[in-house]
Every structure is written in structure tokens, then in C-alpha cells.
Coordinates of N, CA and C in Angstrom, one line a residue:
X261 N 86.0 154.8 -33.4 CA 84.7 155.2 -32.8 C 84.7 155.0 -31.3
X262 N 84.3 156.0 -30.6 CA 84.3 156.0 -29.1 C 83.3 154.9 -28.6
X263 N 83.8 154.1 -27.7 CA 82.9 153.1 -27.1 C 81.9 153.7 -26.2
X264 N 80.6 153.4 -26.4 CA 79.5 154.0 -25.6 C 79.5 153.4 -24.2
X265 N 79.4 152.1 -24.1 CA 79.3 151.4 -22.8 C 80.0 150.1 -22.8
X266 N 80.5 149.7 -21.7 CA 81.1 148.3 -21.5 C 80.4 147.8 -20.2
X267 N 80.3 146.4 -20.2 CA 79.8 145.7 -19.0 C 80.9 145.2 -18.2
X268 N 81.0 145.6 -17.0 CA 82.1 145.2 -16.1 C 81.6 144.2 -15.0
X269 N 82.2 143.0 -15.0 CA 82.0 142.0 -14.0 C 83.2 141.9 -13.1
X270 N 83.1 142.1 -11.8 CA 84.2 142.1 -10.9 C 84.2 140.7 -10.2
X271 N 85.3 140.0 -10.4 CA 85.4 138.6 -9.8 C 86.7 138.5 -9.0
X272 N 86.9 137.3 -8.6 CA 88.2 136.9 -7.9 C 88.4 135.4 -8.1
X273 N 89.7 135.0 -7.8 CA 90.0 133.6 -8.1 C 89.1 132.6 -7.4
X274 N 88.7 132.9 -6.2 CA 87.9 132.0 -5.4 C 86.4 131.9 -5.8
X275 N 86.0 132.8 -6.8 CA 84.6 132.7 -7.2 C 84.5 132.3 -8.7
X276 N 85.3 131.3 -9.1 CA 85.3 130.9 -10.5 C 84.0 130.4 -10.9
X277 N 83.2 129.7 -10.0 CA 81.9 129.2 -10.4 C 81.0 130.4 -10.8
X278 N 81.0 131.5 -10.0 CA 80.2 132.6 -10.2 C 80.6 133.3 -11.5
X279 N 81.9 133.4 -11.7 CA 82.4 134.0 -13.0 C 81.9 133.2 -14.2
X280 N 82.0 131.9 -14.1 CA 81.6 131.1 -15.2 C 80.1 131.2 -15.4
X281 N 79.3 131.2 -14.4 CA 77.8 131.2 -14.5 C 77.3 132.6 -15.0
X282 N 78.0 133.6 -14.6 CA 77.7 135.0 -15.1 C 77.8 135.0 -16.6
X283 N 78.9 134.4 -17.1 CA 79.1 134.4 -18.6 C 78.1 133.5 -19.2
X284 N 77.8 132.4 -18.6 CA 76.8 131.4 -19.2 C 75.4 132.1 -19.4
X285 N 75.0 132.7 -18.3 CA 73.6 133.3 -18.4 C 73.6 134.6 -19.3
X286 N 74.7 135.3 -19.3 CA 74.8 136.4 -20.3 C 74.7 135.9 -21.7
X287 N 75.4 134.8 -22.0 CA 75.3 134.3 -23.4 C 73.9 133.8 -23.7
X288 N 73.3 133.2 -22.7 CA 71.9 132.6 -23.0 C 70.9 133.7 -23.1
X289 N 70.9 134.7 -22.3 CA 69.8 135.6 -22.2 C 70.1 137.0 -22.8
X290 N 71.4 137.2 -23.3 CA 71.7 138.5 -23.9 C 72.8 138.2 -24.9
X291 N 72.6 137.3 -25.8 CA 73.6 136.9 -26.8 C 73.8 137.9 -27.8
X292 N 72.8 138.8 -28.1 CA 72.9 139.8 -29.1 C 73.4 141.2 -28.5
X293 N 74.0 141.2 -27.3 CA 74.4 142.4 -26.7 C 75.5 143.1 -27.6
X294 N 75.4 144.4 -27.6 CA 76.3 145.2 -28.5 C 77.4 145.8 -27.7
X295 N 77.6 145.4 -26.4 CA 78.6 146.0 -25.5 C 79.6 145.0 -25.1
X296 N 80.8 145.4 -24.9 CA 81.9 144.5 -24.5 C 81.6 144.0 -23.1
X297 N 81.8 142.7 -22.9 CA 81.7 142.1 -21.6 C 83.1 141.9 -21.0
X298 N 83.4 142.7 -20.0 CA 84.8 142.7 -19.4 C 84.8 142.0 -18.0
X299 N 85.7 141.1 -17.8 CA 85.9 140.5 -16.5 C 87.2 141.0 -15.9
X300 N 87.1 141.5 -14.7 CA 88.4 141.8 -13.9 C 88.5 140.9 -12.8
X301 N 89.5 140.1 -12.7 CA 89.7 139.1 -11.7 C 91.1 139.2 -11.2
X302 N 91.6 138.1 -10.4 CA 92.9 138.1 -9.9 C 93.9 137.5 -10.9
X303 N 93.9 136.2 -11.0 CA 94.9 135.5 -11.9 C 94.3 134.4 -12.8
X304 N 93.2 133.8 -12.4 CA 92.7 132.6 -13.1 C 91.3 132.9 -13.7
X305 N 91.1 132.3 -14.8 CA 89.8 132.4 -15.5 C 89.3 130.9 -15.8
X306 N 88.1 130.6 -15.4 CA 87.6 129.3 -15.6 C 87.4 129.0 -17.1
X307 N 87.5 127.8 -17.5 CA 87.2 127.4 -18.9 C 85.8 127.6 -19.3
X308 N 85.5 127.8 -20.6 CA 84.2 127.8 -21.1 C 83.5 129.2 -21.0
X309 N 84.2 130.2 -20.5 CA 83.6 131.5 -20.4 C 83.8 132.3 -21.7
X310 N 82.9 133.3 -21.8 CA 82.9 134.1 -23.1 C 83.0 135.6 -22.8
X311 N 84.0 136.0 -22.1 CA 84.2 137.4 -21.9 C 85.0 138.0 -23.1
X312 N 84.7 139.2 -23.5 CA 85.4 139.9 -24.6 C 86.7 140.4 -24.2
X313 N 86.9 140.7 -22.9 CA 88.2 141.1 -22.4 C 88.3 140.6 -20.9
X314 N 89.5 140.1 -20.6 CA 89.8 139.7 -19.2 C 91.0 140.5 -18.7
X315 N 90.8 141.1 -17.6 CA 91.8 141.8 -16.9 C 92.3 141.1 -15.7
X316 N 93.5 140.5 -15.7 CA 94.0 139.8 -14.5 C 94.9 140.8 -13.7
X317 N 94.3 141.2 -12.6 CA 94.9 142.3 -11.9 C 96.0 141.9 -10.9
X318 N 96.1 140.6 -10.7 CA 97.2 140.1 -9.8 C 96.6 139.4 -8.6
X319 N 97.4 138.4 -8.1 CA 97.0 137.6 -7.0 C 96.7 138.4 -5.7
X320 N 97.5 139.4 -5.5 CA 97.5 140.2 -4.2 C 96.4 141.3 -4.2
X321 N 95.8 141.5 -5.3 CA 94.8 142.6 -5.4 C 93.5 142.3 -4.6
X322 N 93.0 143.3 -3.9 CA 91.8 143.2 -3.2 C 90.7 143.9 -4.1
X323 N 89.4 143.8 -3.6 CA 88.3 144.2 -4.4 C 88.5 145.6 -4.9
X324 N 88.9 146.5 -4.1 CA 89.0 147.9 -4.5 C 90.1 148.1 -5.5
X325 N 91.2 147.4 -5.4 CA 92.2 147.4 -6.5 C 91.7 147.0 -7.8
X326 N 90.9 145.9 -7.8 CA 90.4 145.4 -9.1 C 89.4 146.4 -9.7
X327 N 88.6 147.0 -8.9 CA 87.6 147.9 -9.4 C 88.3 149.1 -10.0
X328 N 89.3 149.6 -9.3 CA 90.0 150.8 -9.8 C 90.8 150.5 -11.1
X329 N 91.5 149.4 -11.1 CA 92.2 148.9 -12.3 C 91.3 148.8 -13.5
X330 N 90.1 148.2 -13.3 CA 89.2 147.9 -14.4 C 88.6 149.2 -14.9
X331 N 88.2 150.1 -14.0 CA 87.5 151.3 -14.5 C 88.5 152.2 -15.3
X332 N 89.8 152.2 -14.8 CA 90.8 153.0 -15.5 C 91.1 152.4 -16.9
X333 N 91.0 151.0 -17.0 CA 91.3 150.4 -18.3 C 90.2 150.5 -19.3
X334 N 89.0 150.7 -18.8 CA 87.8 150.9 -19.7 C 87.6 152.4 -20.0
X335 N 87.6 152.7 -21.3 CA 87.5 154.0 -21.7 C 86.1 154.4 -22.3
X336 N 85.1 153.5 -22.1 CA 83.8 153.8 -22.5 C 83.2 154.9 -21.7
X337 N 82.2 155.6 -22.3 CA 81.6 156.7 -21.6 C 80.8 156.2 -20.4
X338 N 80.2 155.0 -20.5 CA 79.4 154.4 -19.4 C 79.8 153.0 -19.1
X339 N 79.6 152.6 -17.9 CA 79.9 151.2 -17.5 C 78.8 150.6 -16.7
X340 N 78.3 149.5 -17.3 CA 77.3 148.7 -16.5 C 78.1 147.8 -15.6
X341 N 78.1 148.2 -14.3 CA 78.9 147.5 -13.3 C 78.0 146.5 -12.5
X342 N 78.5 145.3 -12.3 CA 77.8 144.3 -11.5 C 78.9 143.4 -10.9
X343 N 78.5 142.9 -9.7 CA 79.4 141.9 -9.1 C 79.1 140.6 -9.8
X344 N 79.9 139.6 -9.5 CA 79.8 138.3 -10.2 C 78.7 137.4 -9.8
X345 N 77.9 137.8 -8.8 CA 76.8 137.0 -8.3 C 75.4 137.4 -8.6
X346 N 75.3 138.1 -9.7 CA 74.0 138.5 -10.3 C 73.8 137.8 -11.6
X347 N 72.9 136.8 -11.8 CA 72.8 136.1 -13.0 C 71.5 136.5 -13.7
X348 N 71.6 136.7 -15.0 CA 70.4 137.0 -15.8 C 69.5 135.7 -15.7
X349 N 68.2 136.0 -15.7 CA 67.2 134.8 -15.7 C 66.2 135.0 -16.8
X350 N 66.3 136.0 -17.6 CA 65.3 136.2 -18.7 C 66.0 137.1 -19.8
X351 N 65.4 137.1 -20.9 CA 66.0 137.8 -22.1 C 66.0 139.3 -21.9
X352 N 67.1 139.9 -22.3 CA 67.2 141.4 -22.3 C 66.6 141.9 -23.7
X353 N 65.6 142.7 -23.6 CA 64.9 143.1 -24.8 C 65.9 144.0 -25.7
X354 N 65.9 143.8 -27.0 CA 66.7 144.7 -27.9 C 66.3 146.1 -27.6
X355 N 67.4 147.0 -27.6 CA 67.1 148.4 -27.4 C 67.0 148.9 -26.0
X356 N 66.9 147.9 -25.0 CA 66.7 148.3 -23.6 C 67.8 149.2 -23.1
X357 N 69.0 148.7 -23.2 CA 70.2 149.4 -22.7 C 70.3 150.8 -23.4
X358 N 70.0 150.8 -24.7 CA 70.1 152.0 -25.5 C 69.1 153.0 -25.0
X359 N 68.0 152.6 -24.5 CA 67.0 153.5 -23.9 C 67.5 154.1 -22.6
X360 N 68.2 153.3 -21.8 CA 68.8 153.9 -20.6 C 69.9 154.9 -20.9
X361 N 70.7 154.5 -21.9 CA 71.8 155.4 -22.3 C 71.3 156.7 -22.9
X362 N 70.2 156.6 -23.6 CA 69.6 157.8 -24.2 C 69.1 158.8 -23.1
X363 N 68.6 158.2 -22.0 CA 68.2 159.0 -20.9 C 69.4 159.7 -20.3
X364 N 70.5 159.0 -20.1 CA 71.6 159.6 -19.5 C 72.3 160.6 -20.4
X365 N 72.2 160.4 -21.7 CA 72.7 161.4 -22.7 C 71.9 162.7 -22.7
X366 N 70.6 162.5 -22.7 CA 69.7 163.7 -22.8 C 69.6 164.5 -21.5
X367 N 69.8 163.8 -20.4 CA 69.7 164.5 -19.1 C 71.1 164.3 -18.3
X368 N 72.0 165.2 -18.6 CA 73.3 165.1 -18.1 C 73.4 165.1 -16.6
X369 N 72.4 165.5 -15.9 CA 72.4 165.4 -14.4 C 72.3 164.0 -13.9
X370 N 71.9 163.1 -14.8 CA 71.8 161.6 -14.4 C 73.2 161.0 -14.5
X371 N 73.7 160.6 -13.3 CA 75.0 160.0 -13.3 C 75.0 158.4 -13.1
X372 N 73.9 157.9 -12.8 CA 73.8 156.4 -12.6 C 72.3 156.0 -12.7
X373 N 72.1 154.8 -13.3 CA 70.7 154.2 -13.3 C 70.8 152.8 -12.7
X374 N 70.2 152.6 -11.6 CA 70.2 151.2 -11.0 C 69.1 150.4 -11.7
X375 N 69.5 149.2 -12.2 CA 68.6 148.4 -13.0 C 67.6 147.5 -12.3
X376 N 67.7 147.5 -11.0 CA 66.8 146.7 -10.2 C 65.9 147.6 -9.3
X377 N 64.6 147.5 -9.4 CA 63.8 148.5 -8.7 C 64.0 148.5 -7.2
X378 N 63.8 149.7 -6.6 CA 63.9 149.9 -5.1 C 62.6 150.5 -4.6
X379 N 62.3 150.2 -3.3 CA 61.1 150.6 -2.7 C 61.3 151.7 -1.7
X380 N 62.5 151.8 -1.2 CA 62.7 152.7 0.0 C 63.6 153.9 -0.4
X381 N 63.4 155.0 0.2 CA 64.2 156.2 0.1 C 64.2 156.7 -1.4
X382 N 63.0 156.7 -2.0 CA 62.9 157.1 -3.4 C 61.8 158.1 -3.5
X383 N 61.9 158.9 -4.6 CA 60.8 159.8 -5.0 C 60.6 159.7 -6.5
X384 N 59.5 159.9 -7.0 CA 59.2 159.8 -8.4 C 60.0 160.8 -9.2
X385 N 60.7 160.4 -10.3 CA 61.4 161.2 -11.1 C 60.6 161.5 -12.4
X386 N 60.1 160.4 -13.0 CA 59.2 160.5 -14.2 C 58.5 159.2 -14.3
X387 N 57.8 158.9 -15.4 CA 57.0 157.7 -15.5 C 57.8 156.5 -15.5
X388 N 59.1 156.5 -15.9 CA 59.9 155.3 -16.0 C 60.9 155.2 -14.9
X389 N 61.2 156.3 -14.2 CA 62.3 156.2 -13.2 C 61.9 156.9 -11.9
X390 N 62.5 156.3 -10.8 CA 62.5 157.0 -9.5 C 63.9 157.6 -9.2
X391 N 63.9 158.5 -8.3 CA 65.2 159.1 -7.9 C 65.5 158.6 -6.5
X392 N 66.8 158.1 -6.3 CA 67.2 157.7 -5.0 C 67.8 159.0 -4.3
X393 N 67.2 159.3 -3.2 CA 67.5 160.6 -2.6 C 69.0 160.6 -2.1
X394 N 69.6 161.8 -2.2 CA 70.9 162.0 -1.6 C 70.8 161.7 -0.1
X395 N 71.8 161.0 0.4 CA 71.8 160.7 1.8 C 71.1 159.3 2.1
X396 N 70.5 158.7 1.1 CA 69.8 157.5 1.3 C 70.8 156.3 1.5
X397 N 70.5 155.4 2.3 CA 71.4 154.2 2.4 C 71.3 153.4 1.1
X398 N 72.4 152.8 0.7 CA 72.5 152.0 -0.5 C 72.1 152.7 -1.7
X399 N 72.4 154.0 -1.7 CA 72.2 154.8 -2.9 C 73.0 154.3 -4.1
X400 N 74.2 153.8 -3.8 CA 75.0 153.1 -4.8 C 75.2 151.7 -4.3
X401 N 75.4 150.7 -5.2 CA 75.5 149.4 -4.7 C 76.2 148.5 -5.8
X402 N 76.4 147.3 -5.5 CA 77.1 146.4 -6.5 C 76.1 145.6 -7.3
X403 N 74.8 145.9 -7.1 CA 73.8 145.3 -8.0 C 73.9 146.0 -9.4
X404 N 73.4 145.4 -10.5 CA 73.6 145.9 -11.8 C 73.2 147.4 -11.9
X405 N 74.1 148.2 -12.2 CA 73.9 149.7 -12.3 C 74.7 150.3 -13.5
X406 N 74.1 151.1 -14.3 CA 74.9 151.9 -15.3 C 75.4 153.1 -14.6
X407 N 76.7 153.3 -14.7 CA 77.4 154.5 -14.1 C 78.0 155.3 -15.3
X408 N 78.0 156.6 -15.1 CA 79.0 157.4 -15.9 C 80.4 156.9 -15.4
X409 N 81.3 156.7 -16.4 CA 82.6 156.2 -16.0 C 83.3 157.0 -15.0
X410 N 83.2 158.3 -15.1 CA 83.9 159.2 -14.2 C 83.3 159.2 -12.8
X411 N 82.0 159.0 -12.7 CA 81.3 158.9 -11.5 C 81.8 157.6 -10.7
X412 N 81.8 156.5 -11.5 CA 82.3 155.2 -10.9 C 83.7 155.3 -10.5
X413 N 84.5 156.0 -11.3 CA 86.0 156.1 -11.0 C 86.1 156.9 -9.7
X414 N 85.3 157.9 -9.5 CA 85.4 158.7 -8.2 C 85.1 157.8 -7.0
X415 N 84.2 156.9 -7.2 CA 83.9 156.0 -6.1 C 85.0 155.0 -5.9
X416 N 85.6 154.5 -7.1 CA 86.7 153.5 -7.0 C 87.9 154.1 -6.3
X417 N 88.2 155.3 -6.5 CA 89.4 156.0 -6.0 C 89.3 156.0 -4.4
X418 N 88.2 155.7 -3.8 CA 88.1 155.8 -2.4 C 88.6 154.5 -1.7
X419 N 88.9 153.5 -2.5 CA 89.5 152.2 -2.0 C 88.5 151.5 -1.0
X420 N 87.3 151.4 -1.4 CA 86.3 150.8 -0.5 C 86.3 149.3 -0.6
X421 N 86.0 148.6 0.4 CA 85.6 147.2 0.3 C 84.2 147.2 -0.3
X422 N 83.7 146.0 -0.7 CA 82.3 145.9 -1.3 C 81.3 146.5 -0.3
X423 N 81.4 146.2 1.0 CA 80.5 146.7 2.0 C 80.6 148.2 2.1
X424 N 81.8 148.7 2.2 CA 82.0 150.1 2.3 C 81.5 150.8 1.0
X425 N 81.7 150.2 -0.2 CA 81.2 150.8 -1.4 C 79.7 151.1 -1.3
X426 N 78.9 150.2 -0.7 CA 77.5 150.4 -0.6 C 77.1 151.3 0.5
X427 N 77.8 151.3 1.6 CA 77.5 152.1 2.8 C 78.2 153.4 2.8
X428 N 79.5 153.4 2.8 CA 80.2 154.7 2.8 C 80.2 155.3 1.4
X429 N 80.1 154.5 0.4 CA 80.1 155.1 -1.0 C 78.7 155.8 -1.2
X430 N 77.7 155.2 -0.6 CA 76.4 155.9 -0.8 C 76.4 157.3 -0.1
X431 N 77.0 157.4 1.0 CA 77.2 158.7 1.7 C 78.0 159.6 0.9
X432 N 79.2 159.1 0.4 CA 80.1 159.9 -0.4 C 79.4 160.4 -1.7
X433 N 78.5 159.5 -2.3 CA 77.9 159.9 -3.5 C 77.0 161.2 -3.4
X434 N 76.6 161.5 -2.2 CA 75.9 162.7 -2.0 C 76.7 164.0 -2.3
X435 N 78.0 163.8 -2.2 CA 78.9 164.9 -2.5 C 79.3 165.0 -3.9
X436 N 78.9 164.0 -4.7 CA 79.3 164.0 -6.1 C 78.1 164.6 -6.9
X437 N 78.5 165.2 -8.0 CA 77.5 165.8 -8.9 C 76.7 164.8 -9.6
X438 N 75.4 165.0 -9.6 CA 74.5 164.1 -10.4 C 73.5 163.3 -9.6
X439 N 72.4 162.9 -10.3 CA 71.4 162.1 -9.6 C 71.6 160.6 -9.9
X440 N 71.1 159.8 -9.0 CA 71.1 158.4 -9.1 C 69.6 158.0 -9.3
X441 N 69.3 157.4 -10.5 CA 67.9 157.0 -10.7 C 67.9 155.5 -10.6
X442 N 66.6 155.0 -10.5 CA 66.4 153.6 -10.4 C 65.1 153.3 -11.2
X443 N 65.2 152.2 -12.0 CA 64.1 151.9 -12.8 C 62.8 151.6 -12.0
X444 N 61.7 152.0 -12.5 CA 60.4 151.7 -11.9 C 59.9 150.3 -12.3
X445 N 60.3 149.8 -13.4 CA 59.9 148.5 -13.9 C 61.1 147.6 -14.1
X446 N 61.0 146.4 -13.6 CA 62.1 145.5 -13.7 C 62.2 144.8 -15.0
X447 N 63.1 145.4 -15.9 CA 63.2 144.8 -17.2 C 64.6 144.1 -17.4
X448 N 65.5 144.3 -16.5 CA 66.8 143.6 -16.5 C 66.6 142.5 -15.4
X449 N 66.1 141.4 -15.8 CA 65.7 140.4 -14.8 C 66.8 139.5 -14.4
X450 N 67.2 139.6 -13.1 CA 68.4 138.8 -12.7 C 68.1 138.3 -11.3
X451 N 68.9 137.3 -10.9 CA 68.9 136.7 -9.6 C 70.1 137.0 -8.8
X452 N 70.0 137.4 -7.6 CA 71.1 137.5 -6.7 C 71.4 136.0 -6.2
X453 N 72.6 135.5 -6.7 CA 72.8 134.1 -6.6 C 73.6 133.6 -5.3
X454 N 74.4 134.5 -4.7 CA 75.3 134.1 -3.7 C 75.3 135.2 -2.6
X455 N 75.2 134.7 -1.3 CA 75.3 135.7 -0.2 C 75.7 135.0 1.1
X456 N 76.6 135.6 1.8 CA 77.0 135.1 3.1 C 77.5 133.7 3.0
X457 N 78.2 133.3 2.0 CA 78.8 132.0 1.9 C 77.9 130.9 1.4
X458 N 76.8 131.2 0.8 CA 75.8 130.2 0.4 C 75.1 130.6 -0.9
X459 N 74.6 129.6 -1.6 CA 73.7 129.9 -2.8 C 72.4 130.4 -2.2
X460 N 71.8 131.3 -2.9 CA 70.4 131.7 -2.5 C 69.5 130.7 -3.1
X461 N 68.3 130.6 -2.5 CA 67.3 129.6 -3.0 C 66.8 130.0 -4.4
X462 N 66.8 131.3 -4.7 CA 66.4 131.7 -6.0 C 67.4 131.2 -7.1
X463 N 68.7 131.2 -6.7 CA 69.7 130.7 -7.6 C 69.5 129.2 -7.8
X464 N 69.3 128.4 -6.8 CA 69.2 127.0 -6.9 C 68.0 126.7 -7.8
X465 N 66.9 127.4 -7.6 CA 65.7 127.2 -8.4 C 66.0 127.5 -9.9
X466 N 66.8 128.5 -10.1 CA 67.2 128.8 -11.5 C 68.1 127.7 -12.1
X467 N 69.0 127.2 -11.3 CA 69.9 126.1 -11.7 C 69.1 124.9 -12.1
X468 N 68.1 124.6 -11.3 CA 67.3 123.4 -11.6 C 66.4 123.6 -12.9
X469 N 65.9 124.8 -13.0 CA 65.1 125.1 -14.2 C 65.9 125.0 -15.5
X470 N 67.1 125.5 -15.3 CA 68.0 125.6 -16.5 C 68.8 124.3 -16.7
X471 N 68.7 123.4 -15.8 CA 69.4 122.1 -15.9 C 70.9 122.3 -15.9
X472 N 71.3 123.2 -15.0 CA 72.8 123.5 -14.8 C 73.4 122.2 -14.1
X473 N 74.6 121.9 -14.5 CA 75.4 120.8 -14.0 C 75.4 120.9 -12.5
X474 N 74.8 119.8 -11.8 CA 74.7 119.9 -10.4 C 76.0 119.9 -9.6
X475 N 77.1 119.5 -10.3 CA 78.4 119.5 -9.7 C 78.8 121.0 -9.4
X476 N 78.2 121.9 -10.0 CA 78.6 123.3 -9.8 C 78.0 123.9 -8.5
X477 N 77.0 123.2 -7.9 CA 76.3 123.8 -6.8 C 75.9 122.8 -5.7
X478 N 75.7 121.5 -6.0 CA 75.1 120.6 -5.0 C 75.9 120.4 -3.8
X479 N 77.2 120.6 -3.8 CA 78.0 120.4 -2.6 C 78.2 121.6 -1.8
X480 N 77.6 122.7 -2.2 CA 77.8 124.0 -1.5 C 76.6 124.3 -0.6
X481 N 76.8 125.1 0.4 CA 75.6 125.4 1.3 C 74.6 126.3 0.6
X482 N 73.3 126.1 1.0 CA 72.2 126.9 0.5 C 71.7 127.8 1.7
X483 N 71.4 129.0 1.4 CA 71.0 130.0 2.4 C 69.8 129.5 3.2
X484 N 69.9 129.4 4.5 CA 68.8 128.8 5.3 C 67.6 129.7 5.3
X485 N 66.4 129.0 5.3 CA 65.1 129.8 5.3 C 65.0 130.7 6.5
X486 N 65.5 130.2 7.7 CA 65.4 131.1 8.9 C 66.2 132.4 8.7
X487 N 67.3 132.4 8.0 CA 68.1 133.6 7.8 C 67.3 134.5 6.8
X488 N 66.6 133.9 5.9 CA 65.7 134.7 5.0 C 64.7 135.5 5.8
X489 N 64.1 134.8 6.8 CA 63.1 135.4 7.6 C 63.7 136.6 8.5
X490 N 64.8 136.3 9.1 CA 65.5 137.3 9.9 C 65.9 138.5 9.0
X491 N 66.4 138.3 7.8 CA 66.8 139.4 6.9 C 65.6 140.2 6.5
X492 N 64.4 139.5 6.3 CA 63.2 140.2 5.9 C 62.7 141.1 7.0
X493 N 62.8 140.6 8.3 CA 62.3 141.3 9.4 C 63.2 142.6 9.6
X494 N 64.5 142.4 9.5 CA 65.4 143.6 9.6 C 65.2 144.6 8.5
X495 N 64.7 144.1 7.3 CA 64.5 145.0 6.2 C 63.3 145.9 6.3
X496 N 62.4 145.6 7.3 CA 61.2 146.4 7.4 C 61.1 147.1 8.7
X497 N 62.1 146.9 9.6 CA 62.1 147.6 10.9 C 62.8 148.9 10.8

């Protein structure tokens, strides 16, 4: 039977804590998932993880190599792609992913659905989804997004860095066939846990609430409040 969708987490050896915690929160908040959880990393996998498949792409591989290797290895029709620093913080309702896949099956023009709502550069598509306009910045990103496999492979073949994937890849996506939708209601509740070499404050709050072993985060930097303010100002100018 053809696999409908796989979940792809892209990691690397230096981010073993993130790889572990992604698996931990997946198991806690989406234990009844019906889709394979695939990790693509370099050479090492932390203990205690629960990935259905691990692809070790090699020590010398860069982000674009691992993305391309993983997408080629996955033969599912759709791929829920996320970087290793987005952690679930609430339960995924049964049937939620199936409803997204049904949308993509019934409307072949839809090539991707971003699972975290956006406010900018969008127009209403229907009561459940907005459409991210072609030419919009960050039209594609490393936040949790369901892609048609072939659409994601076309992006992977460009050999982007993560930054280029979101910036140049968004521009390139305008040349690809298909619309990119984004949910209007946040039903896949996750936390962006790591940015610019530090834990986000939302992540630390989640760790404390969930009583995560402090050794996993207490000796690492936390994103400064001042930088949050600067980032917010830049986001609205």
C-alpha cells in the first residue's frame, strides 16, 4: 500500500538535544500518529528517541544534502517537513492531518499547507485557509509544513542553506506550479524552541511546565528580551 505521508525532521549531530526533544514531545502529544516519523541527521542519534526511521547522511553533509537525501528516500505522496527546533506543546486532534491531506487530494492546485498561521502577504482562500501570495517573502519555510513530495524535492534540488530555503526558495516557489496555503486556525500547536544560538523563552517555559530535565537546557543561553523587542520592531516596519 502506498504511503500517504511521512513526517521529516531534519537534524545534525550538534543538535542532539533538539532531536531528542522533538521525539519526546511528538510521543507525548501525538502518540497515536499514523504517519512514519523520519529523522535525517549526520552520524549520531541520541538515546531515548523514538523515530520510525533514521537516515544517517554522513558527517560531511550540509543541510541541503540531508534535505535532498531524505526527500529522495521517502516515497510518500506528502511530507510534513519541519526543522528540529519546533516542539509540539499540545495534543494533535485525531483526523487533523487527514483533513489537510483531503484538502490537498481534492484540490490538486494545492502544493503545500503551512501549519502555523501567518498574518502578512496573505489573501483569503476559503473559511479554513489563507493563500500565501506568489512573490511573498517566506512563502516557504522550515516551520511545520505539509508539502507534496515532488514540490519539496524541487526546492531541495536547489541546494539551499536553511536561510536560502526560506528567502530564495520562496522566490523560486513562484515559478513552481501550485498554491501554498496556510491554516487560518492554529491547530498544530508548537513552540519555536531555538534561535540564534539560544533557547527561546517560550521553550524554557514549556520545559518548566513539562518538568523537562534541567540538564538539557539550564547551561545554555536564553534569547535576551532586548533581542525579542528588536525582532518585533523589525517585523512591523
